[in-house]
Tab-separated table of C-alpha atoms in Angstrom:
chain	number	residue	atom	x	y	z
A	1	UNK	CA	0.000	0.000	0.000
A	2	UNK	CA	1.111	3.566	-0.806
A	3	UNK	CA	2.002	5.592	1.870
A	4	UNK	CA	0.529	8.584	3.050
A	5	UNK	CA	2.822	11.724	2.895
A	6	UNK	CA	0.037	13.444	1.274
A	7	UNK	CA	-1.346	13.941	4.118
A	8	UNK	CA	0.714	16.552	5.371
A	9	UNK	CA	1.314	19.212	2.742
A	10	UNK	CA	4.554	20.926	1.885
A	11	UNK	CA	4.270	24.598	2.797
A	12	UNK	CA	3.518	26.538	5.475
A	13	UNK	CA	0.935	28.286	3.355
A	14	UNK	CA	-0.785	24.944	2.617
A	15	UNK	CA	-0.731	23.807	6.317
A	16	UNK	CA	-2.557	26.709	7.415
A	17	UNK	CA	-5.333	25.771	4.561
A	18	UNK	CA	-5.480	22.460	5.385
A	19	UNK	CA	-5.672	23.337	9.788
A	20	UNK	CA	-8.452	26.336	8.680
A	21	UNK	CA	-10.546	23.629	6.599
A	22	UNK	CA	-10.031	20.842	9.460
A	23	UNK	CA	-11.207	23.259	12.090
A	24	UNK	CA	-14.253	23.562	10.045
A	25	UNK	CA	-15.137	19.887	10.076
A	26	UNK	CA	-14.016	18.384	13.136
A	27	UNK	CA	-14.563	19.813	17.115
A	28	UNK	CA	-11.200	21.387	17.249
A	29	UNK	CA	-9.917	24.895	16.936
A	30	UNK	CA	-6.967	26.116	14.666
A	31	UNK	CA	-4.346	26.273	17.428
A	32	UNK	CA	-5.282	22.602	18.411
A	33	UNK	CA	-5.377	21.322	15.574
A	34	UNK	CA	-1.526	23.240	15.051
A	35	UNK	CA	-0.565	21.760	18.742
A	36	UNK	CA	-1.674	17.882	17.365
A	37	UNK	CA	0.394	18.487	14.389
A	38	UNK	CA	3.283	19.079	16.211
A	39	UNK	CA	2.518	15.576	18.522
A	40	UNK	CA	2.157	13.932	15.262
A	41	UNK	CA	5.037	14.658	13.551
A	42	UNK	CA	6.901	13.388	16.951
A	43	UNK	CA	4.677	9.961	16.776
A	44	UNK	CA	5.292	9.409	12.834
A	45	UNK	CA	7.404	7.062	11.374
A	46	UNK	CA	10.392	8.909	9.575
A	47	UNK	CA	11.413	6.273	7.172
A	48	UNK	CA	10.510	2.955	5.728
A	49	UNK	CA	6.822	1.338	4.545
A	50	UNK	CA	5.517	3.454	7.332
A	51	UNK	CA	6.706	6.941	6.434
A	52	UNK	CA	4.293	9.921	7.491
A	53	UNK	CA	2.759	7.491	9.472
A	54	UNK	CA	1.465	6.540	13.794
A	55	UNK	CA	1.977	2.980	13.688
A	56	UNK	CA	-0.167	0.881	15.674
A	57	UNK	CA	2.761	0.780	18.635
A	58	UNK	CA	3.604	4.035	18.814
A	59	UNK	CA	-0.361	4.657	18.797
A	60	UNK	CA	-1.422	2.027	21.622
A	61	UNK	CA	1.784	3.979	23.493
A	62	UNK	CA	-0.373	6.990	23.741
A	63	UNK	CA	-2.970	5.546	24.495
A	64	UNK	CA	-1.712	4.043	27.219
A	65	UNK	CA	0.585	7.120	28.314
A	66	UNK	CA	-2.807	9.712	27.965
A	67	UNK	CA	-5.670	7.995	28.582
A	68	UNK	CA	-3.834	5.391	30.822
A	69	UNK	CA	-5.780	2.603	28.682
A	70	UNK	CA	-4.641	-0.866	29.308
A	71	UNK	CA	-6.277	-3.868	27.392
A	72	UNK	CA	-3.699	-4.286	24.567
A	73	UNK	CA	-6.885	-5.992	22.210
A	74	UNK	CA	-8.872	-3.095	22.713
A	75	UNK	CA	-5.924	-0.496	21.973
A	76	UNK	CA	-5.754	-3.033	18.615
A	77	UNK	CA	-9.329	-2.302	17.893
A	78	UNK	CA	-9.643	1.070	18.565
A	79	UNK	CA	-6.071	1.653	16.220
A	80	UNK	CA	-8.316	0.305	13.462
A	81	UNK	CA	-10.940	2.245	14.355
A	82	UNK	CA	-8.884	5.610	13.305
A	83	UNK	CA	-7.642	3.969	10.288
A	84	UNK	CA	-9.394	4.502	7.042
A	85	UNK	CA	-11.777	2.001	5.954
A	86	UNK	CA	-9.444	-0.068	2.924
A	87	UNK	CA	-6.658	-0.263	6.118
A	88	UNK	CA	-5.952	-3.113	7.602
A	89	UNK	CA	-2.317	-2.366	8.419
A	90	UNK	CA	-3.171	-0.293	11.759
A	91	UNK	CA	-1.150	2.844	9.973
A	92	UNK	CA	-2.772	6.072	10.833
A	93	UNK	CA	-2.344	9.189	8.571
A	94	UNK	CA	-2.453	12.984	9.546
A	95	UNK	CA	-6.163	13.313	8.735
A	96	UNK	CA	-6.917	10.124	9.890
A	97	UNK	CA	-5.561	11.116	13.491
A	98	UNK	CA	-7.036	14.719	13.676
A	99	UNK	CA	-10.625	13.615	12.587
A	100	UNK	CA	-10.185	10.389	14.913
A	101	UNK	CA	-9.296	12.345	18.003
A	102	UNK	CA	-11.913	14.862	16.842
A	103	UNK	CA	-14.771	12.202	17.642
A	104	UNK	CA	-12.974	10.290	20.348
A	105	UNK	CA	-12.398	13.216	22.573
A	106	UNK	CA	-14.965	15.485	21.625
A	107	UNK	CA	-17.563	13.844	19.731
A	108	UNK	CA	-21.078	13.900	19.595
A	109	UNK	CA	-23.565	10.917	20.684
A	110	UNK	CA	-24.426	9.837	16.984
A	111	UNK	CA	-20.249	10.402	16.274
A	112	UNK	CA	-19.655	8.583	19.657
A	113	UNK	CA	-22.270	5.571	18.303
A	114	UNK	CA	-20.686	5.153	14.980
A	115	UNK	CA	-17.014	5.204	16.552
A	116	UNK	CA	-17.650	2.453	19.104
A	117	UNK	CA	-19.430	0.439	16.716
A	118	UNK	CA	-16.724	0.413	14.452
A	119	UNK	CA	-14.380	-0.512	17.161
A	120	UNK	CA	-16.617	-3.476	17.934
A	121	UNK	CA	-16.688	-4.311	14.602
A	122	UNK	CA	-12.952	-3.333	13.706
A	123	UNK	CA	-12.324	-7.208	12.188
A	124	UNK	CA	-14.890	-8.242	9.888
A	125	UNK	CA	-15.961	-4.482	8.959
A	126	UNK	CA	-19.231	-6.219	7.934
A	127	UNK	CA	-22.031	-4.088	9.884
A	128	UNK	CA	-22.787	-6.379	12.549
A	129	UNK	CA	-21.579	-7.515	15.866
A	130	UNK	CA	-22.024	-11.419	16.115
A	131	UNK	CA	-21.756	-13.689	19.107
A	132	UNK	CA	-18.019	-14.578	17.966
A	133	UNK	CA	-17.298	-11.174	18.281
A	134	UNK	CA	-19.179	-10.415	21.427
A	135	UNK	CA	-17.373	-13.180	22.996
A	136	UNK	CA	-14.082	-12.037	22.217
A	137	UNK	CA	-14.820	-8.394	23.478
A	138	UNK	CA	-16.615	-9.950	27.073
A	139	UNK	CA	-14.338	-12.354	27.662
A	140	UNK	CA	-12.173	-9.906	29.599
A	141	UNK	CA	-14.476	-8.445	31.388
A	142	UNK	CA	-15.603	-11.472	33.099
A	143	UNK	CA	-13.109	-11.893	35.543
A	144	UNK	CA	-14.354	-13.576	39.094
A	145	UNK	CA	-15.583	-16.613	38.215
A	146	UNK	CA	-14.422	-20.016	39.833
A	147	UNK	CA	-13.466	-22.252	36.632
A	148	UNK	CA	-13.062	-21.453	32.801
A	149	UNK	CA	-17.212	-23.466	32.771
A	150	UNK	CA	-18.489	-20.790	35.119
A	151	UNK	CA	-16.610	-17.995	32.876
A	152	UNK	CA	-17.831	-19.504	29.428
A	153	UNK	CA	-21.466	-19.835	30.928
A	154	UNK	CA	-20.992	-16.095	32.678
A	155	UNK	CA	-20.099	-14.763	28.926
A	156	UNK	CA	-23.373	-17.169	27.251
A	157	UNK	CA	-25.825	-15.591	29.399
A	158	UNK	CA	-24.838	-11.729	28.860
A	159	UNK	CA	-24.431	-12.256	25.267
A	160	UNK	CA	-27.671	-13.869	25.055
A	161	UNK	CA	-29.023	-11.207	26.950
A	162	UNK	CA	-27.672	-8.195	25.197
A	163	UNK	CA	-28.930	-9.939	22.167
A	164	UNK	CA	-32.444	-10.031	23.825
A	165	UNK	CA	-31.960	-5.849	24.344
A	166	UNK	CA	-30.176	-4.572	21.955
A	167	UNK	CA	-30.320	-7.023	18.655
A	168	UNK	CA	-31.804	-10.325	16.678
A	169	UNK	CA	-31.338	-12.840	18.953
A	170	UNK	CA	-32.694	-15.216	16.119
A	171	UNK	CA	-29.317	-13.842	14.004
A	172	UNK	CA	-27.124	-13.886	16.764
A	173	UNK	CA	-25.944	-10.575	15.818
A	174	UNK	CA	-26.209	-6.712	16.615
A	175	UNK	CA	-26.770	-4.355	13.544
A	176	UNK	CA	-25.585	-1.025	13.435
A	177	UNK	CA	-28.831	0.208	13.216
A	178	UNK	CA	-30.232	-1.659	16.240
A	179	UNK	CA	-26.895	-0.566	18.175
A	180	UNK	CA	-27.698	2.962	17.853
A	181	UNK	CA	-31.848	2.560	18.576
A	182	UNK	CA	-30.429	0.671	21.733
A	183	UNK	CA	-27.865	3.049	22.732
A	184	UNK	CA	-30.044	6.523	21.955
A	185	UNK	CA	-32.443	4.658	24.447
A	186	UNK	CA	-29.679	3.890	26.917
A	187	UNK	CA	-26.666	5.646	26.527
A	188	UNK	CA	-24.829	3.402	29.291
A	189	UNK	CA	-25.270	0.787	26.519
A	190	UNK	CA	-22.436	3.125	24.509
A	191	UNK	CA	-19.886	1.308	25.925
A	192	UNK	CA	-21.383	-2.147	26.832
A	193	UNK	CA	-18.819	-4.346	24.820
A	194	UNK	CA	-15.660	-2.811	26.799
A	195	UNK	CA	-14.498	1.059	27.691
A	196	UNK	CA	-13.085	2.568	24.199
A	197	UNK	CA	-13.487	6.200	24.352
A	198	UNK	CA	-11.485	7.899	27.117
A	199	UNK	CA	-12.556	9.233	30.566
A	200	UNK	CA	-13.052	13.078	31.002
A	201	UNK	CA	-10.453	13.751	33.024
A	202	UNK	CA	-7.791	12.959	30.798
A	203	UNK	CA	-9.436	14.820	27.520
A	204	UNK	CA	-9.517	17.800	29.022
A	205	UNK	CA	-5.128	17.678	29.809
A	206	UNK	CA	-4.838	16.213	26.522
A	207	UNK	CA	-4.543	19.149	23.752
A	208	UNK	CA	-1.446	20.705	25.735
A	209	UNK	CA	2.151	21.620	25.680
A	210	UNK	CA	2.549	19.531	28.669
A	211	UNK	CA	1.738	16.190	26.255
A	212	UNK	CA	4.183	17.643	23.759
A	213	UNK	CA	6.871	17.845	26.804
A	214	UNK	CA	6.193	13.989	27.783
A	215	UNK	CA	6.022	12.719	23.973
A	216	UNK	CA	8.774	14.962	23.268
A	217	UNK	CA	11.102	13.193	25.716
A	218	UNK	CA	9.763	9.711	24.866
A	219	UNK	CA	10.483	9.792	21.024
């Protein structure tokens, strides 16, 4: 696959267009959209396959360094998440990473539904959430039972139950459509298949020379 230095123009002049134009479209003003352009030309790759590029390490590292996130499979996920919808190779380009954070700091409910459905669905890409997959993003969070029967039986019953609420239970499988009904209903149902959008506390430190000081030292 091609890589993506277009993403970042050549001239000053051009830059400014492109942060003006971004401001317009996503939740973030000029001067922090200027202030994550500076964090990601620290994070991109400088050479290689992955020129002009976050790769999915150096992403999950600040993830884990900003939003103090934790479950690597998740990090995996949400990686995909930001990357465009023909990637598959967890490379994230300029616009890519400002329109990303734009929804997962600031975005609104129907952005917030459409991002953490495409994290659940980050793998197949195929508009639904089946029982494999709902499996695989529960599994973790079932963590207190006495044998690996009790756990398997723990996951089976939520699964079938979240099925009952929030999709076809016939299908085994949650539409994007019946994710969003659910959710707009409930919005604690937003995050139901594991915590991918980051707590308050650390979005509002985020956009700040301070995480330019701690990424500058780091890379």
């Amino acid at each position: 696959m091609a890589t993506k230095a277009g993403d970042l123009p050549s001239t000053k002049r051009e830059l400014d267009e492109m942060f003006h134009w971004m401001a317009e479209e996503t939740h973030f003003q000029v001067d922090e959209i200027e202030v994550l352009c500076d964090l990601f030309k620290m994070l991109m790759t400088k050479a290689g396959v992955s020129k002009f590029t976050i790769t999915r390490v150096v992403f999950r590292d600040l993830l884990t360094t900003s939003f103090k996130m934790s479950d690597g499979a998740m990090m995996d996920r949400i990686v995909l998440a930001f990357a465009a919808e023909s990637d598959l190779d967890y490379r994230i380009g300029f616009k890519e990473f400002i329109y990303g954070l734009s929804v997962f700091l600031r975005g609104c409910l129907t952005q917030q539904i459409d991002f953490c459905f495409k994290v659940y669905d980050c793998m197949k890409r195929d508009g639904f959430i089946t029982r494999e997959e709902m499996h695989q993003l529960l599994s973790p969070c079932i963590v207190n039972s006495p044998s690996e029967e009790d756990t398997a039986e723990a996951i089976t019953e939520l699964i079938d139950l979240l099925l009952k609420k929030m999709g076809d239970a016939k299908d085994h499988r949650i539409s994007k459509e019946s994710f969003r009904a659910a959710v707009e209903k409930d919005r604690l149902l937003l995050q139901v298949f594991g915590p991918c959008l980051p707590d308050k506390k650390f979005v509002d430190s985020f956009i700040t020379q301070n995480t330019l000081d701690i990424f500058r030292r780091r890379y």
